[in-house]
Short mmCIF file of C-alpha atoms in Angstrom, two decimals:
data_model
loop_
_atom_site.label_atom_id
_atom_site.label_comp_id
_atom_site.label_asym_id
_atom_site.label_seq_id
_atom_site.Cartn_x
_atom_site.Cartn_y
_atom_site.Cartn_z
CA MET F 1 131.88 130.33 32.19
CA ALA F 2 129.32 133.58 33.77
CA GLN F 3 126.18 132.23 35.57
CA PRO F 4 122.93 134.02 34.40
CA LYS F 5 122.05 136.89 36.97
CA GLN F 6 119.11 135.32 37.55
CA GLU F 7 121.03 132.57 38.85
CA ARG F 8 122.76 133.79 40.59
CA ALA F 9 120.23 135.73 42.85
CA GLU F 10 118.26 132.80 43.02
CA GLN F 11 121.38 130.81 44.81
CA THR F 12 122.23 134.16 47.35
CA ARG F 13 118.16 133.25 47.62
CA ARG F 14 118.85 129.65 49.06
CA ALA F 15 121.85 131.09 50.87
CA LEU F 16 120.35 133.20 53.06
CA LEU F 17 116.85 131.03 53.47
CA HIS F 18 119.18 127.78 54.95
CA ALA F 19 121.64 130.41 56.83
CA ALA F 20 118.58 132.02 58.09
CA ALA F 21 117.09 128.12 59.23
CA GLU F 22 120.02 127.36 60.81
CA VAL F 23 119.75 130.75 62.93
CA PHE F 24 116.25 130.44 63.75
CA ASP F 25 117.04 126.64 64.26
CA GLU F 26 119.61 127.79 66.90
CA TYR F 27 117.85 131.00 68.58
CA GLY F 28 114.36 130.38 67.54
CA TYR F 29 112.23 133.95 66.04
CA ALA F 30 113.29 136.11 69.06
CA GLY F 31 117.02 135.60 69.52
CA ALA F 32 117.85 135.36 65.47
CA SER F 33 119.81 138.51 64.83
CA ILE F 34 119.94 139.69 61.37
CA THR F 35 123.92 140.18 61.81
CA ARG F 36 124.03 136.61 62.67
CA ILE F 37 122.38 135.32 59.52
CA LEU F 38 124.24 137.65 57.07
CA LYS F 39 127.32 136.59 58.48
CA ARG F 40 126.57 132.68 58.46
CA ALA F 41 124.93 133.60 55.10
CA GLY F 42 128.23 135.53 53.85
CA VAL F 43 125.90 138.33 52.43
CA THR F 44 125.74 142.14 52.34
CA ALA F 45 122.61 143.62 53.97
CA GLY F 46 121.44 144.99 50.70
CA ALA F 47 121.17 141.22 49.00
CA LEU F 48 118.77 139.94 52.70
CA TYR F 49 116.66 143.55 51.98
CA PHE F 50 116.16 142.69 47.41
CA HIS F 51 115.02 139.40 48.54
CA PHE F 52 113.51 139.70 51.86
CA GLY F 53 111.66 142.84 53.14
CA SER F 54 111.70 141.88 56.54
CA LYS F 55 113.05 139.98 59.25
CA GLU F 56 109.42 138.90 59.65
CA ASP F 57 109.28 137.95 56.35
CA LEU F 58 112.24 135.48 55.96
CA ALA F 59 110.68 133.56 59.24
CA LYS F 60 107.55 133.63 56.86
CA ALA F 61 109.46 132.12 53.75
CA VAL F 62 111.72 128.92 56.27
CA MET F 63 108.43 128.49 57.54
CA ASN F 64 106.92 128.41 54.38
CA SER F 65 109.19 126.14 52.81
CA GLN F 66 108.55 122.78 55.43
CA PRO F 67 106.93 120.37 52.50
CA GLU F 68 109.84 121.10 50.21
CA THR F 69 112.17 119.06 52.61
CA LEU F 70 109.80 116.29 51.89
CA VAL F 71 107.82 116.29 48.56
CA PRO F 72 110.62 115.49 46.92
CA LEU F 73 111.81 111.99 48.98
CA VAL F 74 108.11 110.66 48.77
CA ALA F 75 107.34 108.34 45.34
CA ALA F 76 104.49 105.89 46.01
CA GLY F 77 101.07 106.59 45.47
CA GLY F 78 98.11 106.74 47.00
CA LEU F 79 97.89 106.74 50.70
CA GLN F 80 100.89 105.73 50.69
CA ARG F 81 102.29 108.34 49.96
CA LEU F 82 100.36 109.92 52.90
CA ILE F 83 102.24 107.31 55.35
CA ASP F 84 105.71 108.40 53.79
CA LEU F 85 105.55 111.55 53.86
CA THR F 86 105.07 111.02 57.34
CA LEU F 87 107.69 109.08 57.43
CA VAL F 88 110.44 111.31 56.12
CA TRP F 89 108.77 113.94 57.61
CA SER F 90 109.64 112.14 60.67
CA TRP F 91 113.24 111.29 60.09
CA GLN F 92 114.20 115.14 58.48
CA LEU F 93 112.87 117.03 61.58
CA GLN F 94 115.75 115.13 63.08
CA ARG F 95 118.21 116.66 60.75
CA ASP F 96 116.94 118.94 58.55
CA PRO F 97 117.59 122.81 59.88
CA LEU F 98 115.33 124.37 56.94
CA LEU F 99 111.73 121.89 58.28
CA ARG F 100 113.39 122.01 62.06
CA ALA F 101 113.49 126.51 61.76
CA GLY F 102 109.82 126.10 59.78
CA VAL F 103 108.52 123.64 62.62
CA ARG F 104 110.11 125.20 65.47
CA LEU F 105 108.36 129.56 63.90
CA THR F 106 105.67 127.72 63.14
CA ASN F 107 105.26 126.62 67.22
CA GLU F 108 106.34 130.07 68.50
CA GLN F 109 103.77 131.56 66.70
CA THR F 110 101.64 130.89 70.08
CA SER F 111 104.14 133.83 72.00
CA ALA F 112 103.82 136.94 71.08
CA GLU F 113 107.38 137.24 69.35
CA GLY F 114 106.54 135.42 66.31
CA PRO F 115 104.38 136.19 62.71
CA ALA F 116 101.46 135.16 63.04
CA ASN F 117 101.41 132.60 59.80
CA ALA F 118 98.77 129.99 59.58
CA ASP F 119 100.02 129.06 56.02
CA PRO F 120 102.63 126.30 57.44
CA TYR F 121 99.97 124.28 58.85
CA GLU F 122 97.24 124.97 55.40
CA LYS F 123 100.19 124.03 52.91
CA PHE F 124 100.49 120.33 53.99
CA ARG F 125 96.60 120.02 54.43
CA ALA F 126 96.67 121.16 51.12
CA ILE F 127 99.47 118.44 49.81
CA MET F 128 97.98 115.94 52.56
CA THR F 129 94.02 116.70 50.96
CA GLY F 130 95.39 116.35 47.20
CA TYR F 131 96.79 112.44 48.12
CA LEU F 132 94.35 111.81 49.84
CA GLN F 133 91.60 112.25 46.96
CA GLU F 134 94.51 110.54 44.78
CA ALA F 135 93.46 107.42 47.20
CA GLN F 136 89.78 108.14 47.69
CA GLU F 137 90.14 108.54 43.21
CA ASP F 138 91.93 105.03 43.18
CA GLY F 139 88.68 103.31 46.05
CA GLU F 140 91.34 102.83 49.02
CA LEU F 141 88.98 104.59 51.11
CA GLN F 142 85.91 103.97 52.85
CA PRO F 143 82.79 105.32 52.16
CA GLY F 144 82.22 108.40 53.56
CA VAL F 145 85.42 109.83 54.69
CA ASP F 146 86.32 113.06 53.78
CA PRO F 147 89.81 113.74 52.56
CA ALA F 148 90.04 117.09 54.10
CA VAL F 149 88.81 116.58 57.34
CA VAL F 150 91.44 113.21 57.28
CA ALA F 151 93.92 115.63 56.92
CA GLU F 152 93.63 118.54 59.14
CA PHE F 153 93.44 116.26 61.54
CA VAL F 154 96.91 114.55 60.19
CA VAL F 155 98.35 117.60 60.07
CA ALA F 156 97.32 118.12 63.51
CA ALA F 157 98.60 115.17 64.98
CA CYS F 158 101.93 115.67 63.65
CA THR F 159 101.55 118.58 65.16
CA GLY F 160 101.65 117.81 68.73
CA MET F 161 103.08 114.35 68.90
CA GLN F 162 106.19 116.10 67.20
CA MET F 163 105.88 118.59 70.41
CA TYR F 164 105.41 115.52 72.83
CA SER F 165 108.24 113.36 71.51
CA ASN F 166 110.21 116.74 71.41
CA VAL F 167 110.16 117.39 75.57
CA VAL F 168 110.80 113.87 75.99
CA SER F 169 112.96 112.76 73.67
CA GLY F 170 114.34 115.38 71.51
CA ARG F 171 112.69 113.86 69.21
CA ARG F 172 114.46 110.05 68.38
CA ASP F 173 110.95 108.52 69.15
CA LEU F 174 109.43 110.71 66.90
CA PRO F 175 109.47 107.48 63.76
CA GLU F 176 107.89 105.42 65.72
CA ARG F 177 105.07 107.83 67.56
CA THR F 178 104.11 108.17 63.61
CA GLN F 179 103.72 104.75 63.07
CA GLN F 180 100.96 103.98 66.56
CA MET F 181 99.02 107.35 64.43
CA TRP F 182 98.82 105.27 61.50
CA ASN F 183 98.39 101.88 63.46
CA LEU F 184 94.58 104.12 65.09
CA ILE F 185 94.07 106.18 62.11
CA LEU F 186 93.87 104.03 58.93
CA PRO F 187 90.73 101.39 60.59
CA GLY F 188 89.13 104.14 61.03
CA ILE F 189 90.11 105.30 56.55
CA ALA F 190 91.28 102.77 54.48
CA VAL F 191 89.21 99.86 53.31
CA PRO F 192 91.32 96.45 54.69
CA SER F 193 93.02 95.69 51.63
CA VAL F 194 94.72 98.86 52.09
CA ILE F 195 95.59 98.78 55.63
CA THR F 196 96.72 95.30 54.90
CA ARG F 197 99.34 96.68 52.80
CA ALA F 198 99.98 99.98 54.05
CA GLU F 199 103.27 100.05 55.50
CA ALA F 200 104.07 102.73 58.20
CA THR F 201 107.42 101.57 60.03
CA PRO F 202 110.23 103.48 60.94
CA ALA F 203 112.53 101.70 58.58
CA ARG F 204 110.66 102.73 56.07
CA GLY F 205 110.86 106.21 56.84
CA ALA F 206 114.36 105.71 56.64
CA ALA F 207 115.09 103.96 53.63
CA MET F 208 113.97 106.70 52.19
CA MET F 209 116.04 109.85 53.77
CA PRO F 210 117.90 111.56 51.27
CA MET V 1 85.47 133.50 113.39
CA ALA V 2 89.47 133.65 111.77
CA GLN V 3 90.42 131.28 109.29
CA PRO V 4 92.96 128.72 110.25
CA LYS V 5 96.51 129.45 109.13
CA GLN V 6 96.72 126.71 106.71
CA GLU V 7 93.55 127.36 105.01
CA ARG V 8 94.79 131.21 104.82
CA ALA V 9 98.21 129.94 103.47
CA GLU V 10 96.39 127.69 101.32
CA GLN V 11 93.55 130.70 99.68
CA THR V 12 96.68 133.26 98.64
CA ARG V 13 98.65 130.17 97.42
CA ARG V 14 95.81 130.20 94.93
CA ALA V 15 95.74 133.36 94.33
CA LEU V 16 98.48 133.83 93.46
CA LEU V 17 98.61 130.62 91.25
CA HIS V 18 95.28 132.43 89.32
CA ALA V 19 97.13 135.54 89.11
CA ALA V 20 100.04 134.38 87.34
CA ALA V 21 98.32 132.06 84.83
CA GLU V 22 96.36 135.55 84.39
CA VAL V 23 99.18 137.29 83.34
CA PHE V 24 101.41 134.32 81.62
CA ASP V 25 97.78 133.73 79.10
CA GLU V 26 98.20 137.34 77.79
CA TYR V 27 102.32 137.73 78.34
CA GLY V 28 104.05 134.65 78.18
CA TYR V 29 106.72 133.40 80.00
CA ALA V 30 109.79 135.85 78.76
CA GLY V 31 106.69 139.06 79.45
CA ALA V 32 105.40 137.74 82.31
CA SER V 33 107.17 139.86 84.97
CA ILE V 34 106.74 139.01 89.12
CA THR V 35 105.79 142.81 89.65
CA ARG V 36 103.22 142.22 88.40
CA ILE V 37 101.56 139.30 88.81
CA LEU V 38 102.10 140.34 92.52
CA LYS V 39 99.70 142.99 91.69
CA ARG V 40 97.31 141.29 90.00
CA ALA V 41 97.09 138.33 93.39
CA GLY V 42 97.72 141.30 95.51
CA VAL V 43 100.33 139.47 97.90
CA THR V 44 104.09 139.85 99.16
CA ALA V 45 106.95 138.89 97.64
CA GLY V 46 107.76 136.98 100.06
CA ALA V 47 104.54 135.90 99.81
CA LEU V 48 105.19 134.67 96.79
CA TYR V 49 108.97 133.23 97.66
CA PHE V 50 107.15 131.61 100.66
CA HIS V 51 104.94 129.29 98.74
CA PHE V 52 106.78 129.44 95.01
CA GLY V 53 111.00 129.48 95.39
CA SER V 54 110.98 131.28 91.53
CA LYS V 55 109.05 132.18 88.52
CA GLU V 56 110.09 129.21 87.06
CA ASP V 57 109.01 126.99 89.70
CA LEU V 58 105.41 128.97 89.63
CA ALA V 59 104.99 128.46 86.07
CA LYS V 60 105.46 124.95 86.46
CA ALA V 61 102.92 124.41 88.76
CA VAL V 62 100.73 126.98 86.23
CA MET V 63 101.38 124.10 83.55
CA ASN V 64 100.94 120.95 85.69
CA SER V 65 97.50 122.28 86.70
CA GLN V 66 95.57 121.91 83.56
CA PRO V 67 94.50 118.61 84.65
CA GLU V 68 92.14 119.91 87.97
CA THR V 69 90.33 122.64 85.35
CA LEU V 70 89.09 119.93 83.50
CA VAL V 71 88.44 115.94 85.90
CA PRO V 72 85.93 117.14 88.20
CA LEU V 73 83.81 118.02 85.06
CA VAL V 74 83.68 114.83 84.04
CA ALA V 75 81.83 112.05 85.46
CA ALA V 76 80.95 109.04 82.52
CA GLY V 77 82.72 105.79 83.11
CA GLY V 78 85.25 104.08 80.38
CA LEU V 79 85.88 105.40 77.30
CA GLN V 80 83.38 107.56 76.86
CA ARG V 81 85.33 109.45 79.63
CA LEU V 82 87.71 109.93 78.10
CA ILE V 83 85.91 111.50 75.60
CA ASP V 84 84.71 113.82 78.02
CA LEU V 85 87.75 115.30 79.18
CA THR V 86 88.70 116.29 76.31
CA LEU V 87 85.18 117.61 74.94
CA VAL V 88 85.99 120.05 77.90
CA TRP V 89 89.27 120.75 77.52
CA SER V 90 88.38 121.92 74.06
CA TRP V 91 85.85 124.51 75.59
CA GLN V 92 87.68 125.30 79.24
CA LEU V 93 90.85 126.14 76.59
CA GLN V 94 88.86 129.62 75.09
CA ARG V 95 88.35 130.71 78.40
CA ASP V 96 90.04 128.81 81.73
CA PRO V 97 92.94 131.40 82.37
CA LEU V 98 94.69 128.46 84.73
CA LEU V 99 94.36 125.85 81.30
CA ARG V 100 95.34 128.34 78.56
CA ALA V 101 98.30 129.54 80.53
CA GLY V 102 99.48 126.02 81.75
CA VAL V 103 99.07 125.07 77.73
CA ARG V 104 100.95 128.73 76.11
CA LEU V 105 103.92 128.04 78.97
CA THR V 106 103.80 124.25 77.78
CA ASN V 107 104.18 125.62 74.15
CA GLU V 108 106.81 128.24 74.84
CA GLN V 109 108.68 124.74 75.57
CA THR V 110 109.85 125.06 71.89
CA SER V 111 111.81 127.74 72.56
CA ALA V 112 114.22 128.92 75.25
CA GLU V 113 113.48 131.27 77.17
CA GLY V 114 110.55 129.02 78.79
CA PRO V 115 111.24 125.90 81.42
CA ALA V 116 111.24 122.68 79.63
CA ASN V 117 108.62 120.81 81.96
CA ALA V 118 107.17 117.39 80.76
CA ASP V 119 104.85 116.75 83.29
CA PRO V 120 101.74 118.28 81.45
CA TYR V 121 102.27 115.59 78.56
CA GLU V 122 102.94 113.24 81.02
CA LYS V 123 100.32 114.03 83.60
CA PHE V 124 97.85 113.73 80.59
CA ARG V 125 98.97 111.26 79.20
CA ALA V 126 98.29 109.10 83.48
CA ILE V 127 95.29 109.74 83.13
CA MET V 128 93.84 109.12 80.00
CA THR V 129 96.31 105.82 80.43
CA GLY V 130 93.81 104.98 83.65
CA TYR V 131 90.65 106.14 81.95
CA LEU V 132 91.12 103.58 78.61
CA GLN V 133 92.66 100.70 80.91
CA GLU V 134 88.88 101.20 82.84
CA ALA V 135 87.38 100.40 79.59
CA GLN V 136 89.58 97.55 78.67
CA GLU V 137 88.22 96.07 81.93
CA ASP V 138 84.87 96.57 80.98
CA GLY V 139 85.94 95.14 77.23
CA GLU V 140 84.75 98.31 76.07
CA LEU V 141 88.45 98.05 73.54
CA GLN V 142 89.90 96.06 71.08
CA PRO V 143 91.65 92.88 71.51
CA GLY V 144 95.42 94.34 71.19
CA VAL V 145 95.17 98.05 71.79
CA ASP V 146 97.00 99.53 74.37
CA PRO V 147 96.00 102.27 76.88
CA ALA V 148 98.99 103.34 77.21
CA VAL V 149 99.61 104.00 73.60
CA VAL V 150 95.87 105.50 72.37
CA ALA V 151 96.70 108.00 75.36
CA GLU V 152 100.17 109.00 74.04
CA PHE V 153 98.90 110.02 70.67
CA VAL V 154 95.36 111.56 72.18
CA VAL V 155 97.35 113.52 74.08
CA ALA V 156 99.89 114.91 71.25
CA ALA V 157 96.58 114.85 68.90
CA CYS V 158 94.72 117.94 71.69
CA THR V 159 98.27 118.97 71.35
CA GLY V 160 98.14 119.76 67.77
CA MET V 161 94.83 120.35 66.92
CA GLN V 162 94.40 123.63 69.72
CA MET V 163 97.86 125.00 68.05
CA TYR V 164 96.03 124.19 64.76
CA SER V 165 92.87 125.34 65.74
CA ASN V 166 94.31 128.62 67.43
CA VAL V 167 96.11 130.09 64.42
CA VAL V 168 92.87 129.90 62.39
CA SER V 169 90.09 130.40 64.15
CA GLY V 170 91.22 131.19 68.06
CA ARG V 171 90.21 127.83 68.70
CA ARG V 172 87.15 128.44 68.32
CA ASP V 173 86.35 125.06 65.92
CA LEU V 174 88.54 123.00 68.43
CA PRO V 175 85.18 121.42 70.13
CA GLU V 176 84.42 120.68 66.43
CA ARG V 177 88.22 119.47 65.74
CA THR V 178 87.84 117.39 68.46
CA GLN V 179 84.76 115.07 67.39
CA GLN V 180 86.57 114.49 64.15
CA MET V 181 89.39 113.10 66.29
CA TRP V 182 87.19 110.62 68.29
CA ASN V 183 85.47 109.69 63.92
CA LEU V 184 88.26 108.92 63.11
CA ILE V 185 89.77 106.90 66.19
CA LEU V 186 87.02 105.38 67.25
CA PRO V 187 86.92 102.37 65.19
CA GLY V 188 90.41 101.48 65.11
CA ILE V 189 90.10 101.52 69.31
CA ALA V 190 86.93 100.49 70.16
CA VAL V 191 84.06 97.48 70.03
CA PRO V 192 81.35 98.33 67.76
CA SER V 193 78.37 98.54 70.22
CA VAL V 194 80.78 101.57 71.75
CA ILE V 195 81.23 103.14 68.94
CA THR V 196 77.05 103.74 68.41
CA ARG V 197 76.93 104.45 71.87
CA ALA V 198 79.73 106.65 71.97
CA GLU V 199 78.71 110.65 71.81
CA ALA V 200 81.74 113.34 71.19
CA THR V 201 79.81 116.42 69.97
CA PRO V 202 80.20 119.66 70.55
CA ALA V 203 77.37 120.37 72.22
CA ARG V 204 77.71 117.44 74.63
CA GLY V 205 81.13 119.35 76.03
CA ALA V 206 79.98 122.08 76.38
CA ALA V 207 76.24 120.96 78.54
CA MET V 208 79.44 119.94 81.10
CA MET V 209 81.01 123.29 80.94
CA PRO V 210 80.72 124.96 84.64
#
């Protein structure tokens, strides 16, 4: 049975996004050629420019896809949901090309070559702020804790942890670092009962992987 | 009076390091040409290769000079000393070319072009571990807190904060982010009396600037 036109277009778009992610992950923004991306995706230049106006647009789409690789994997509620998001991130970053490329392109923005895009940070901050607001409504946070400030800090801390971890261990120690982050932050934000039952072990993250 | 030979050599080395920092800060590793560095420093290629074997060696020297731009500025003891180090960092990163270039080159290591060097992270971790051990000996830390783990996390958190801050505010909000970090971490590591007297305001950092 023939696929509807819209569905085929969406498949092509996703094939392009994933092929671009693999090439960006491997070569970085400057080293990723359009030719290589087209070859990897098995599509024409016309299809690329139909879906993405330029290499920069494609890079932005990859950068902005980071949350999609994580959010569907977390199911718990409240503060544990935020912890779980960071745990699956710490494992997915070792294997998912779309997430890896998104992080690499976001990091490369300090250098002049890459496109400047604050969206990856702000998207994660918005998602985490939502989880923390839910935690607040459920009485899991200490009085006076601002969900947006905590979310902003967790995004920053995760950004730095993956960079440091990448240089010293190729990110293999990232799940342990993530657990240590929560050991340090939870006492300043959560009520005692939540600190006791919260779980941030690497094993919990590994069990949630697809 | 003529300068001793060794002193002149040290002056040339410092002129090269600072000129290289300015050029790396502006153009990144890939974009920084030896010619431009020599012109900025006003020295010969022979002098460069006498002090630094290659552009990569020069970049490593710049990366590894980060602590020198901060440590002499902090005077307090114990945990406050660690807080002060991060406060002066949050201000110096907005203006000191040697620190800015060191951070940029360290960040660029995720891309293939730059030299891979874990020393900048490990140097800061060693310095911060020392400050935290002193805090521990003075009874400022809660029982069970591991100085090395806290130091590792603070280095990572600062790394990520400056990247996030750079994209959204050109690092102007970095002092406020640094204060927020301490608001979140102190409850998990310090004894109550230290939490009460610790000061992590942007104004405190600004007052310590040279």
